[in-house]
mmCIF file of C-alpha atoms in Angstrom:
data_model
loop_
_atom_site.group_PDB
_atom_site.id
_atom_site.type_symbol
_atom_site.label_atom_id
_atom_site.label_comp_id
_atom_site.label_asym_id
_atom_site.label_seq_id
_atom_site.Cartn_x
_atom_site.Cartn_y
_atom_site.Cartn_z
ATOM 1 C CA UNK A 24 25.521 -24.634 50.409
ATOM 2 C CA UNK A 25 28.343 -26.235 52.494
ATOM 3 C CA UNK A 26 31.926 -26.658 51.390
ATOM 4 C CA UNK A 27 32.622 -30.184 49.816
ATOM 5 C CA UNK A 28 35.458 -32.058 47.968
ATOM 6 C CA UNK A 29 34.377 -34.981 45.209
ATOM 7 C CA UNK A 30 36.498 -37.138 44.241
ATOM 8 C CA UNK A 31 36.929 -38.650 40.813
ATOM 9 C CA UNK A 32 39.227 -41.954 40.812
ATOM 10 C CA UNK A 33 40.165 -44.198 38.123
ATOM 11 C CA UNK A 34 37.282 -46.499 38.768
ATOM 12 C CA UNK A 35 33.913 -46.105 37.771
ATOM 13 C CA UNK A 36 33.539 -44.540 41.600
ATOM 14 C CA UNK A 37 33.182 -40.999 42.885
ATOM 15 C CA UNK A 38 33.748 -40.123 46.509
ATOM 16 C CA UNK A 39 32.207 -36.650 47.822
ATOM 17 C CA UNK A 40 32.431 -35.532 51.245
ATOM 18 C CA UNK A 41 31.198 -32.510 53.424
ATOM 19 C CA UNK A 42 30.970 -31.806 56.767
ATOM 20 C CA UNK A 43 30.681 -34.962 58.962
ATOM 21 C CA UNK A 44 28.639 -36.618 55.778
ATOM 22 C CA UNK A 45 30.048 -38.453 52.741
ATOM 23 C CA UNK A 46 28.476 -40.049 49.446
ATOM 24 C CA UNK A 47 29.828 -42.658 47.323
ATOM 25 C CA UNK A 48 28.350 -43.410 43.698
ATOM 26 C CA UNK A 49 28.935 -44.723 40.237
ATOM 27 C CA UNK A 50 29.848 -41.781 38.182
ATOM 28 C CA UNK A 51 27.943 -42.282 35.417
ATOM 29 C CA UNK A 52 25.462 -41.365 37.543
ATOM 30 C CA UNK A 53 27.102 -37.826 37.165
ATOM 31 C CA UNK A 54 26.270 -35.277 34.789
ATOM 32 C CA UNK A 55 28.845 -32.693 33.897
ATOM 33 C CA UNK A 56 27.937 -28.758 32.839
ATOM 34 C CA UNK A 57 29.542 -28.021 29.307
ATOM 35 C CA UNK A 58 33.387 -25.863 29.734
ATOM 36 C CA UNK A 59 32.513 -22.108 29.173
ATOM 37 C CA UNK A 60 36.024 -20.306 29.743
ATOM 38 C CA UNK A 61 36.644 -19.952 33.255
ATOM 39 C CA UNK A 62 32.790 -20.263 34.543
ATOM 40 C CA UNK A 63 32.377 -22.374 37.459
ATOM 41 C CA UNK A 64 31.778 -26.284 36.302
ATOM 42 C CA UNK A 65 28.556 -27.758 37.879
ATOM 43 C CA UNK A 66 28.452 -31.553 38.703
ATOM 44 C CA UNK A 67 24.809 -32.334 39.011
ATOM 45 C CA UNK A 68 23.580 -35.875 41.161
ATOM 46 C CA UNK A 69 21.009 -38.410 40.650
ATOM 47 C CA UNK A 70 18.656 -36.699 43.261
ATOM 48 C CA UNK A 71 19.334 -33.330 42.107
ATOM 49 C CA UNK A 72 21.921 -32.150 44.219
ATOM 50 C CA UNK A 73 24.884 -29.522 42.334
ATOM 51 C CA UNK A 74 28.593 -29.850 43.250
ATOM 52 C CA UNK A 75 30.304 -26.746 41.914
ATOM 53 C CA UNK A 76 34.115 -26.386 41.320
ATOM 54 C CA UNK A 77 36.228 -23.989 39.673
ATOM 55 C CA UNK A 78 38.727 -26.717 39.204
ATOM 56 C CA UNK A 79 38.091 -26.973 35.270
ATOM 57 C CA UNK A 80 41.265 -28.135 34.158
ATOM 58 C CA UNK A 81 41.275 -30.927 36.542
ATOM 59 C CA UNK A 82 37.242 -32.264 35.670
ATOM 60 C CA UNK A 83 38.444 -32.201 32.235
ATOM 61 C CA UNK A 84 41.436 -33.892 32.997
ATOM 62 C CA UNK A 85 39.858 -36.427 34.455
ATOM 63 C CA UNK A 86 36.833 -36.684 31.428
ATOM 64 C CA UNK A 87 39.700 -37.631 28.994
ATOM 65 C CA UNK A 88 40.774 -40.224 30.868
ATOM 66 C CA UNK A 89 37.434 -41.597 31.347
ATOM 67 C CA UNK A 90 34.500 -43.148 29.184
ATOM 68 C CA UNK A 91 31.913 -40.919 30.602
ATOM 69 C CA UNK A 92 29.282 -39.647 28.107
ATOM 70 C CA UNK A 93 30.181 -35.639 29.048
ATOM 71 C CA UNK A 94 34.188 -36.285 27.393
ATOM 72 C CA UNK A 95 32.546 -36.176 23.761
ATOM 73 C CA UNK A 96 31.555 -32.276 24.185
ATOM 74 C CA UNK A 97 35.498 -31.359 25.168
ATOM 75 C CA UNK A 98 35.958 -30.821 21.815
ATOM 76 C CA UNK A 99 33.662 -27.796 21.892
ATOM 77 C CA UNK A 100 35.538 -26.118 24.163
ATOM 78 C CA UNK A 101 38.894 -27.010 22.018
ATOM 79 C CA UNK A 102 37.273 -25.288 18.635
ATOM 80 C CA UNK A 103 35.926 -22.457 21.060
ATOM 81 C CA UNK A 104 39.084 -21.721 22.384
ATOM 82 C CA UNK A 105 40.938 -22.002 19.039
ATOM 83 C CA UNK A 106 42.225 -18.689 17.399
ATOM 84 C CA UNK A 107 42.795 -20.479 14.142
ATOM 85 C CA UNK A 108 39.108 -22.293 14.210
ATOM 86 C CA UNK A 109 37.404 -18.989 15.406
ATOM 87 C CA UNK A 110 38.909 -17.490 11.918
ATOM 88 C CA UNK A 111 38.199 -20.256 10.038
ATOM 89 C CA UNK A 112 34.349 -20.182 11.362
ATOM 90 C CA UNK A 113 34.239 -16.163 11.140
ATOM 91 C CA UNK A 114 35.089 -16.868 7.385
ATOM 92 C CA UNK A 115 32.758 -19.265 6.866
ATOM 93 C CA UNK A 116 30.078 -17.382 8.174
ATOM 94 C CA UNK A 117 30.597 -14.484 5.738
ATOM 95 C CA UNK A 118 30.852 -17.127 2.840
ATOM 96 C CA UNK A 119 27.765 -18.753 4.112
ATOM 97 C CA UNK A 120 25.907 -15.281 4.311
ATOM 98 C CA UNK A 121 27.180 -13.891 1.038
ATOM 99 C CA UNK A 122 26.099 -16.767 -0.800
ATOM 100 C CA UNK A 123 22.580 -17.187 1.077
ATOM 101 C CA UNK A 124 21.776 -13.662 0.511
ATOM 102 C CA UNK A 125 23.239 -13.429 -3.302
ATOM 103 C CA UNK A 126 21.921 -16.695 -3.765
ATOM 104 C CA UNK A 127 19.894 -18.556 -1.780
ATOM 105 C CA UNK A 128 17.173 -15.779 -0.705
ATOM 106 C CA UNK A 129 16.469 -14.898 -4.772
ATOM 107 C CA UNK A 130 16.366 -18.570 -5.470
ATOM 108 C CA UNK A 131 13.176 -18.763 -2.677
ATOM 109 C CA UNK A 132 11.599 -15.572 -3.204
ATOM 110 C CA UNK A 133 11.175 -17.233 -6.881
ATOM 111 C CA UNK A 134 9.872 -20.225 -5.648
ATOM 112 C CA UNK A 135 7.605 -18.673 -2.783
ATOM 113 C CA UNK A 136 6.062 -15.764 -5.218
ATOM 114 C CA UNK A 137 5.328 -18.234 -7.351
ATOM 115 C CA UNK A 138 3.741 -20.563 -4.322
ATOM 116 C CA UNK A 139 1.400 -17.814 -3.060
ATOM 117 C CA UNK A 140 -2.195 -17.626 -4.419
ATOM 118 C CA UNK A 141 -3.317 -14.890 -6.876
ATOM 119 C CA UNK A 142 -5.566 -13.395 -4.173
ATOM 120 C CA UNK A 143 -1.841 -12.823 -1.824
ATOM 121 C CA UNK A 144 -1.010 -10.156 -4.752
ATOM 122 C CA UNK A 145 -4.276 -8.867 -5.105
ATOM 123 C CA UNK A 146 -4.272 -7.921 -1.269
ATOM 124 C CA UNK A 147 -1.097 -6.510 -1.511
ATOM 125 C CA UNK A 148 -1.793 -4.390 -4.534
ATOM 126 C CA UNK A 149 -4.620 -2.453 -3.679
ATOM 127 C CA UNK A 150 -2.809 -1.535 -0.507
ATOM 128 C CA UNK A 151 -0.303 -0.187 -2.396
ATOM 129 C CA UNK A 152 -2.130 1.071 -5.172
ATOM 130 C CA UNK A 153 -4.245 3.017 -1.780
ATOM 131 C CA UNK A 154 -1.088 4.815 -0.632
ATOM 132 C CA UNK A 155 0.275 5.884 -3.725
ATOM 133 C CA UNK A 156 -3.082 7.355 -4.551
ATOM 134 C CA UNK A 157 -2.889 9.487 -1.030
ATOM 135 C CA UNK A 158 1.033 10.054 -1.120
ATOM 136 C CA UNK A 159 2.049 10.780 -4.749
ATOM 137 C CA UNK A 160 -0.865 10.365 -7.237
ATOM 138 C CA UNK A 161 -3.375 12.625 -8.871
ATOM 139 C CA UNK A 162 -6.598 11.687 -10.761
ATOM 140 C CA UNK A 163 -5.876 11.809 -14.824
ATOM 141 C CA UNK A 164 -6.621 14.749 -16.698
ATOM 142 C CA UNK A 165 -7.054 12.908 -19.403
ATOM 143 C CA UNK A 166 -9.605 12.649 -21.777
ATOM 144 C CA UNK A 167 -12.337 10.194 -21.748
ATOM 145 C CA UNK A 168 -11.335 8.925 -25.353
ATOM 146 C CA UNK A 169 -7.805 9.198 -25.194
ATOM 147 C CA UNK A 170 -8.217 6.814 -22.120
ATOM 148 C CA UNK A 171 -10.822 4.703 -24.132
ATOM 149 C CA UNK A 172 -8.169 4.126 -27.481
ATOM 150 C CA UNK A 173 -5.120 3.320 -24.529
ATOM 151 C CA UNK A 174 -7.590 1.121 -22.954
ATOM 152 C CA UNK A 175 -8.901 -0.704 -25.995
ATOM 153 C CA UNK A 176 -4.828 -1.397 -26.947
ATOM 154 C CA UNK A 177 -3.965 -2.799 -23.529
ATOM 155 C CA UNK A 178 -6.447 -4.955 -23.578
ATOM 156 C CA UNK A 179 -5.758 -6.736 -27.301
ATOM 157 C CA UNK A 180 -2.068 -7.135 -25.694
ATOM 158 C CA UNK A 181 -3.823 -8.753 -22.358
ATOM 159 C CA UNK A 182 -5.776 -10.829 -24.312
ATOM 160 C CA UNK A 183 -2.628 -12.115 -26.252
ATOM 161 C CA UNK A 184 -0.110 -12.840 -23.390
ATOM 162 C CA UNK A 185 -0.698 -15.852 -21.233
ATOM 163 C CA UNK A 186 -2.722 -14.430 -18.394
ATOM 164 C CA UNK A 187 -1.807 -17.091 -15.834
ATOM 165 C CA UNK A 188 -4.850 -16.206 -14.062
ATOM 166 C CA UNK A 189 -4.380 -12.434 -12.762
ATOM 167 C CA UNK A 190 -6.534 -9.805 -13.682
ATOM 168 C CA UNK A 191 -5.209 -7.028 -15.403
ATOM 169 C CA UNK A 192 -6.286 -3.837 -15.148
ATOM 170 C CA UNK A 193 -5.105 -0.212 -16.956
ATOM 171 C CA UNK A 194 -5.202 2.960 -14.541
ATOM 172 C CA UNK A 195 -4.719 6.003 -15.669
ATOM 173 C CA UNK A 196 -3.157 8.911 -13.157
ATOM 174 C CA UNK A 197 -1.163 12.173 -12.754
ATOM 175 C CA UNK A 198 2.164 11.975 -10.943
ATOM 176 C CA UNK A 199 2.790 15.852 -10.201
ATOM 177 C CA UNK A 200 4.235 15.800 -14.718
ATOM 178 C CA UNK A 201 6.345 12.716 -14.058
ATOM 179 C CA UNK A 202 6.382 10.341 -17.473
ATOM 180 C CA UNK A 203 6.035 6.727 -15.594
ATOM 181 C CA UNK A 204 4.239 3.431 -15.972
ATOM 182 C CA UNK A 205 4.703 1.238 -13.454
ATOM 183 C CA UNK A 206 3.047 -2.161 -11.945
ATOM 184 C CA UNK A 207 1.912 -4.343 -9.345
ATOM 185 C CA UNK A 208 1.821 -7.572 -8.133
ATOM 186 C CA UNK A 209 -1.669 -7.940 -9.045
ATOM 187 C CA UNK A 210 -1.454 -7.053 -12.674
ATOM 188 C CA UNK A 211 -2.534 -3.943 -12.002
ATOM 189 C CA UNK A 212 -0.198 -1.308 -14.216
ATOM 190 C CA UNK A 213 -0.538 2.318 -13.618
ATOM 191 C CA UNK A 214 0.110 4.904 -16.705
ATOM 192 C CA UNK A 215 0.513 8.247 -15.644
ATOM 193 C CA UNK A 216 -0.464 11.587 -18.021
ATOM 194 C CA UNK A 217 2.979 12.811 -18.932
ATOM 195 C CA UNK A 218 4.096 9.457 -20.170
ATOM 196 C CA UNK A 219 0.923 9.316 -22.323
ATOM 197 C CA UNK A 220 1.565 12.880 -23.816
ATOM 198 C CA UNK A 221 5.118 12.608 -24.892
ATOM 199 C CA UNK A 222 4.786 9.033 -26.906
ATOM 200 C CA UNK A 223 3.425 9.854 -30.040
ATOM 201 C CA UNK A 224 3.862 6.621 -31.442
ATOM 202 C CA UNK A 225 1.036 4.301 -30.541
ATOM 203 C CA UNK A 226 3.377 1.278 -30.418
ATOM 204 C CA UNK A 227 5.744 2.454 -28.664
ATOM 205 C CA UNK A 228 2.966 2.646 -25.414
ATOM 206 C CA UNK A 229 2.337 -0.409 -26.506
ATOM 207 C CA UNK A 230 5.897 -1.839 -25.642
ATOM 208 C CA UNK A 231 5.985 -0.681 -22.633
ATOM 209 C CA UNK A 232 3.048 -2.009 -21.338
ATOM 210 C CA UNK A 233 4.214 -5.114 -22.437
ATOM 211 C CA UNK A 234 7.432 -4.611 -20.248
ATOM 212 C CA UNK A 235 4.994 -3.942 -17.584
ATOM 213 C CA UNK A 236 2.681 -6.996 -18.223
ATOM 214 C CA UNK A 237 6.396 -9.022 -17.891
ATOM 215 C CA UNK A 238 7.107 -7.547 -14.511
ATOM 216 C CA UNK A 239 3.661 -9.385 -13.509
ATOM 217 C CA UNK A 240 3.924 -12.540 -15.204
ATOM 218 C CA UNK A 241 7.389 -13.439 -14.122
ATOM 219 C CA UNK A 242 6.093 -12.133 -10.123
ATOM 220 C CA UNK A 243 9.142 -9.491 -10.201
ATOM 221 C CA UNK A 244 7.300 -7.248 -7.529
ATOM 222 C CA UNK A 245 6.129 -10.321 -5.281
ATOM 223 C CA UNK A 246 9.928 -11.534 -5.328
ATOM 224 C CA UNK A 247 11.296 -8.176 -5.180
ATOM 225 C CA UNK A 248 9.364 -7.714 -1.829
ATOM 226 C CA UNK A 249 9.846 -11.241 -0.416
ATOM 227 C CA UNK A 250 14.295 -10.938 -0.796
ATOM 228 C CA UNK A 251 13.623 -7.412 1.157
ATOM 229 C CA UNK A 252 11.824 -9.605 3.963
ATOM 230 C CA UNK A 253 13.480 -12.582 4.001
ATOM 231 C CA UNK A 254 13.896 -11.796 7.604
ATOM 232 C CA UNK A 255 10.351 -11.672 8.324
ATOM 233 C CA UNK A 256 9.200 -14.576 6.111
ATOM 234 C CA UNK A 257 11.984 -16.558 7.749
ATOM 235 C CA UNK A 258 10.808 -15.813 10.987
ATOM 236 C CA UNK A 259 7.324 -16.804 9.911
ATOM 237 C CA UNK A 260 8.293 -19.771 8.371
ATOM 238 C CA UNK A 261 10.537 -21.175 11.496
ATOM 239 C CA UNK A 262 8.209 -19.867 14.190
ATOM 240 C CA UNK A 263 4.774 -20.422 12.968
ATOM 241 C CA UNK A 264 4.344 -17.017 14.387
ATOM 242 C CA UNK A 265 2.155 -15.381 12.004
ATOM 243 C CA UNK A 266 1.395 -11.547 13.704
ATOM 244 C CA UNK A 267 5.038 -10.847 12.007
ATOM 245 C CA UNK A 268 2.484 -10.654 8.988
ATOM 246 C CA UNK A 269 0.388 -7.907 9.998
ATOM 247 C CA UNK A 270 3.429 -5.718 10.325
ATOM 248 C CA UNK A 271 5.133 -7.164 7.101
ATOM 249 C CA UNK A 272 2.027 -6.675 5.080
ATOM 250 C CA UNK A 273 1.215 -2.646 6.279
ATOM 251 C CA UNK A 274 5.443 -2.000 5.327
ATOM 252 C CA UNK A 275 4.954 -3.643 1.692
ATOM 253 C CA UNK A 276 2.975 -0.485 -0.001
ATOM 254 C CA UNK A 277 5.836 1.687 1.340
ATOM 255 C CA UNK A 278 8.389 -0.608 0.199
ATOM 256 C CA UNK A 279 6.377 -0.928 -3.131
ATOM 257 C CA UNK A 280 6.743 3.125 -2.872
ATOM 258 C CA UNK A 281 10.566 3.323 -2.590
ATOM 259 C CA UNK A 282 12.070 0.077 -4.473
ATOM 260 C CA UNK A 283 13.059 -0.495 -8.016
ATOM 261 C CA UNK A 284 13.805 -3.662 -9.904
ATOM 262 C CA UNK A 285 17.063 -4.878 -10.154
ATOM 263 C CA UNK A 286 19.256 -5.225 -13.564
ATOM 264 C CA UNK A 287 17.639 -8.891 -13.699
ATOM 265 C CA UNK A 288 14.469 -8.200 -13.847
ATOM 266 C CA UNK A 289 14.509 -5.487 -15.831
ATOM 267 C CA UNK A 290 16.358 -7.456 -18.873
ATOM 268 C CA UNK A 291 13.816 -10.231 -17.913
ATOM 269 C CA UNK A 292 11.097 -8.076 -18.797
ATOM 270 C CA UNK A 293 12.535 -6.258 -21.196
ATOM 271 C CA UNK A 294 13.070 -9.775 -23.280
ATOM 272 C CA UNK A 295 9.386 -10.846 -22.649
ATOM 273 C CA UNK A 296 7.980 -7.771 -24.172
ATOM 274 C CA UNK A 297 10.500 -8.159 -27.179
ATOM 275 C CA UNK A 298 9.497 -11.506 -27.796
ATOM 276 C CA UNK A 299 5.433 -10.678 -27.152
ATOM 277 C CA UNK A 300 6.170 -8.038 -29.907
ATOM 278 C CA UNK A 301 7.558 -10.460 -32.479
ATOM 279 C CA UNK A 302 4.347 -12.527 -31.778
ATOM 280 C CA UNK A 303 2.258 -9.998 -32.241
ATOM 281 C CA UNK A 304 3.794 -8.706 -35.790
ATOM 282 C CA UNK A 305 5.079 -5.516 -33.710
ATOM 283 C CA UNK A 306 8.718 -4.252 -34.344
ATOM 284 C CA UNK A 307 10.662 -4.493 -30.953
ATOM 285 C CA UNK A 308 12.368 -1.228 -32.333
ATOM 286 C CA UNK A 309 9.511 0.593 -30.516
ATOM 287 C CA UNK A 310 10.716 -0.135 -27.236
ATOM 288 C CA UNK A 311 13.829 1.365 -27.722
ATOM 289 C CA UNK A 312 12.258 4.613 -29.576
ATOM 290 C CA UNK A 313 9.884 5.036 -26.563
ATOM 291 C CA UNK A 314 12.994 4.970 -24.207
ATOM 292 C CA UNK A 315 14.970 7.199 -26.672
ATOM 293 C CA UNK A 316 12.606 9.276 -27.198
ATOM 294 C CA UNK A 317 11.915 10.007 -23.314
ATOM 295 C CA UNK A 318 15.125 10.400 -22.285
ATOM 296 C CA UNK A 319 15.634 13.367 -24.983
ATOM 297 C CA UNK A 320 12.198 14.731 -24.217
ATOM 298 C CA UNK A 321 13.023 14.652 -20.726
ATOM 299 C CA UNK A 322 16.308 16.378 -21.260
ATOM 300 C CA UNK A 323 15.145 19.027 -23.231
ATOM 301 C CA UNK A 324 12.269 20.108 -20.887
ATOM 302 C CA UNK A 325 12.608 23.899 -20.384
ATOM 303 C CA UNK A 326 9.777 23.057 -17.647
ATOM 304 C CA UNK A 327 11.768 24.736 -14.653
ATOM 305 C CA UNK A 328 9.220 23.172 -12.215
ATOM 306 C CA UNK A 329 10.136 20.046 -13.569
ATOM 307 C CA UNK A 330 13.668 19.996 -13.561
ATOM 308 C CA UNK A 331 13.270 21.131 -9.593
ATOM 309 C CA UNK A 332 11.861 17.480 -9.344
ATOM 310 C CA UNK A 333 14.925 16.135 -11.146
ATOM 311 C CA UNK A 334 16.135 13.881 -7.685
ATOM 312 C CA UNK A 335 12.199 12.856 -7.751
ATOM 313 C CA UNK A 336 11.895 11.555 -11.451
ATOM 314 C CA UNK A 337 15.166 9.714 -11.121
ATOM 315 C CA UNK A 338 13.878 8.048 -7.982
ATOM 316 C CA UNK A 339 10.282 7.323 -9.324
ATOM 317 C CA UNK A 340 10.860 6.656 -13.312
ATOM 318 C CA UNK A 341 12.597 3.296 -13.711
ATOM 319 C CA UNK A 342 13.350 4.110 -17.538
ATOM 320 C CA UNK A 343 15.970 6.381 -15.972
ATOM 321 C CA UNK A 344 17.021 3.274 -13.829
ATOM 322 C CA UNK A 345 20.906 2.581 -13.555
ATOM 323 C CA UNK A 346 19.626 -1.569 -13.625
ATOM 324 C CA UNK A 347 20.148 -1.175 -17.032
ATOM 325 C CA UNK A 348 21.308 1.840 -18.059
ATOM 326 C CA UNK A 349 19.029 2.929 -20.957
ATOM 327 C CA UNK A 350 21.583 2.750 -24.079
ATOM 328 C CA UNK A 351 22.275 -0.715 -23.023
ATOM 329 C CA UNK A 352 18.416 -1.378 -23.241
ATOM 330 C CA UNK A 353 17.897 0.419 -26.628
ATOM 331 C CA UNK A 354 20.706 -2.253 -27.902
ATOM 332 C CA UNK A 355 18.812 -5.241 -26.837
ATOM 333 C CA UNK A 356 15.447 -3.624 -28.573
ATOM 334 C CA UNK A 357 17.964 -3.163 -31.464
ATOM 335 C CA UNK A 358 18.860 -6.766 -31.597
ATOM 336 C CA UNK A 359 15.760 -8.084 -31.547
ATOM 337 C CA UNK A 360 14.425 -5.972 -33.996
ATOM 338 C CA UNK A 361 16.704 -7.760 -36.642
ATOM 339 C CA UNK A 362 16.136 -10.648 -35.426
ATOM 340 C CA UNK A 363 12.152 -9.549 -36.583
ATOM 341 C CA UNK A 364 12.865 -8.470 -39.732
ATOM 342 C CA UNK A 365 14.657 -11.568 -40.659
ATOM 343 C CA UNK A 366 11.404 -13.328 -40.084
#
């Protein structure tokens, strides 16, 4: 490096000299290193060559005086060094996340969920359905033709929804006394052996398998996972780098494990069963018994083993879910039940 002076005139001429040697050229021939607060300003040549100055102000000085191409980005460096436009952009930025994430990532999780082939959600469903088997599930104790008159049931209701081309299939397990019935993105829905016991009412099962049916049909665990990896699928989607999909896809039975649906989808399901019901001739009253009738069966347990596992059934049973609460739910079964009866 040698010490140097270039000169920028009012012409279209530069002037640089060092040591005994000096260079004149058109300056467009000049390109000019973007303002970064204080940072040394690099002034590159034709053949390559860097003049560095720390003489900012004065190169942009003389840029705003001139009709080089490099005076366009000065207003970067005005908007960067702008209290007043930093706020404005640090606003903006919130606003711009609050709405993608309350908006914009539920809006594509609905349109990628319902993008991705049946076989995605079959993949992903016997994953999960593997882990919960080794982490929190127990083979069914029960019997052979209590399963049989259950399995009989769920299929008439199969057989009367639109099936939209998944497969559904009824398992039966334990979950250590916990009533539950959940599902999967396959159509796979899982009853377990407490649940079973304490509905009396064959209908009532029957409504909430229909809940569980709407969870498939309307992809709420497919979205439900895709707006908790938005991250991932967005790197995916930018990158084309597609080994962030071997990690994604081993996390989704754990997340499958630990999530519950939101207030949305619950209401959204809730509504599809209602109105399967009142195609089927059944009373939508049932749904709200079978909820009522849990929640007071589950209250009254004396089972002191089972009220140990209180902070586990609220976790795992999403009939205990706060998205709705289940009084608000029993209304909405109420409402629609009138609107049956009027038939």
């Amino acid at each position: 490096s040698h010490q140097a002076k270039l000169t920028l005139g009012a012409s279209d001429h530069f002037h640089l000299s060092h040591t005994d040697q000096s260079i004149t050229g058109f300056v467009n021939e000049l390109s000019f290193s973007d303002r970064i607060g204080n940072i040394p300003r690099k002034v590159t040549f034709a053949d390559g060559s860097i003049f560095q100055t720390s003489e900012n102000d004065a190169v942009d000085e003389w840029l705003k005086s001139s009709r080089h191409e490099a005076a366009k980005a000065g207003w970067v460096h005005s908007l960067e060094t702008s209290y007043r436009w930093i706020a404005a952009a640090l606003v903006a930025t919130v606003l711009f996340g609050f709405v993608g994430i309350k908006y914009g990532v539920p809006w594509a999780s609905h349109k990628i969920a319902y993008q991705l082939p049946i076989s995605a959600n079959v993949l992903i469903s016997e994953g999960a359905l593997k882990t919960m088997d080794q982490l929190m599930l127990k083979p069914s104790k029960l019997s052979e033709l209590k399963k049989a008159e259950i399995q009989a049931r769920f299929e008439t209701l199969v057989n009367s929804v639109e099936q939209e081309g998944f497969e559904y299939k009824l398992h039966f397990r334990d979950m250590d006394g916990v009533p539950n019935a959940f599902a999967l993105p396959s159509g796979t829905v899982v009853v377990t052996d407490r649940l079973v016991r304490m509905i009396k009412e064959p209908k009532e099962l029957d409504a909430i398998l229909l809940h569980e049916i709407g969870h498939v049909t309307k992809r709420h665990g497919m979205r439900q996972v895709i707006q908790s990896s938005a991250l991932t699928m967005a790197i995916v989607m930018w990158t084309g780098d597609t080994s962030a999909i071997d990690e994604w896809a081993t996390a989704i039975p754990v997340f499958l494990l630990q999530s519950s649906y939101s207030r949305g989808f619950e209401t959204e399901s809730d509504v599809y069963a209602f109105e399967s019901m009142i195609k089927l001739g059944i009373d939508p009253i049932h749904f709200g018994n079978a909820l009522e009738g849990i929640t007071l069966s589950f209250k009254s347990d004396s089972d002191s083993e089972l009220n140990e596992r209180i902070e586990k059934v609220e976790k795992g049973l999403e009939y205990f879910s706060s998205h709705p609460r289940t009084d608000d739910r029993a209304k909405l079964s109420q409402e629609y039940s009138e609107r049956f009866q009027k038939r």
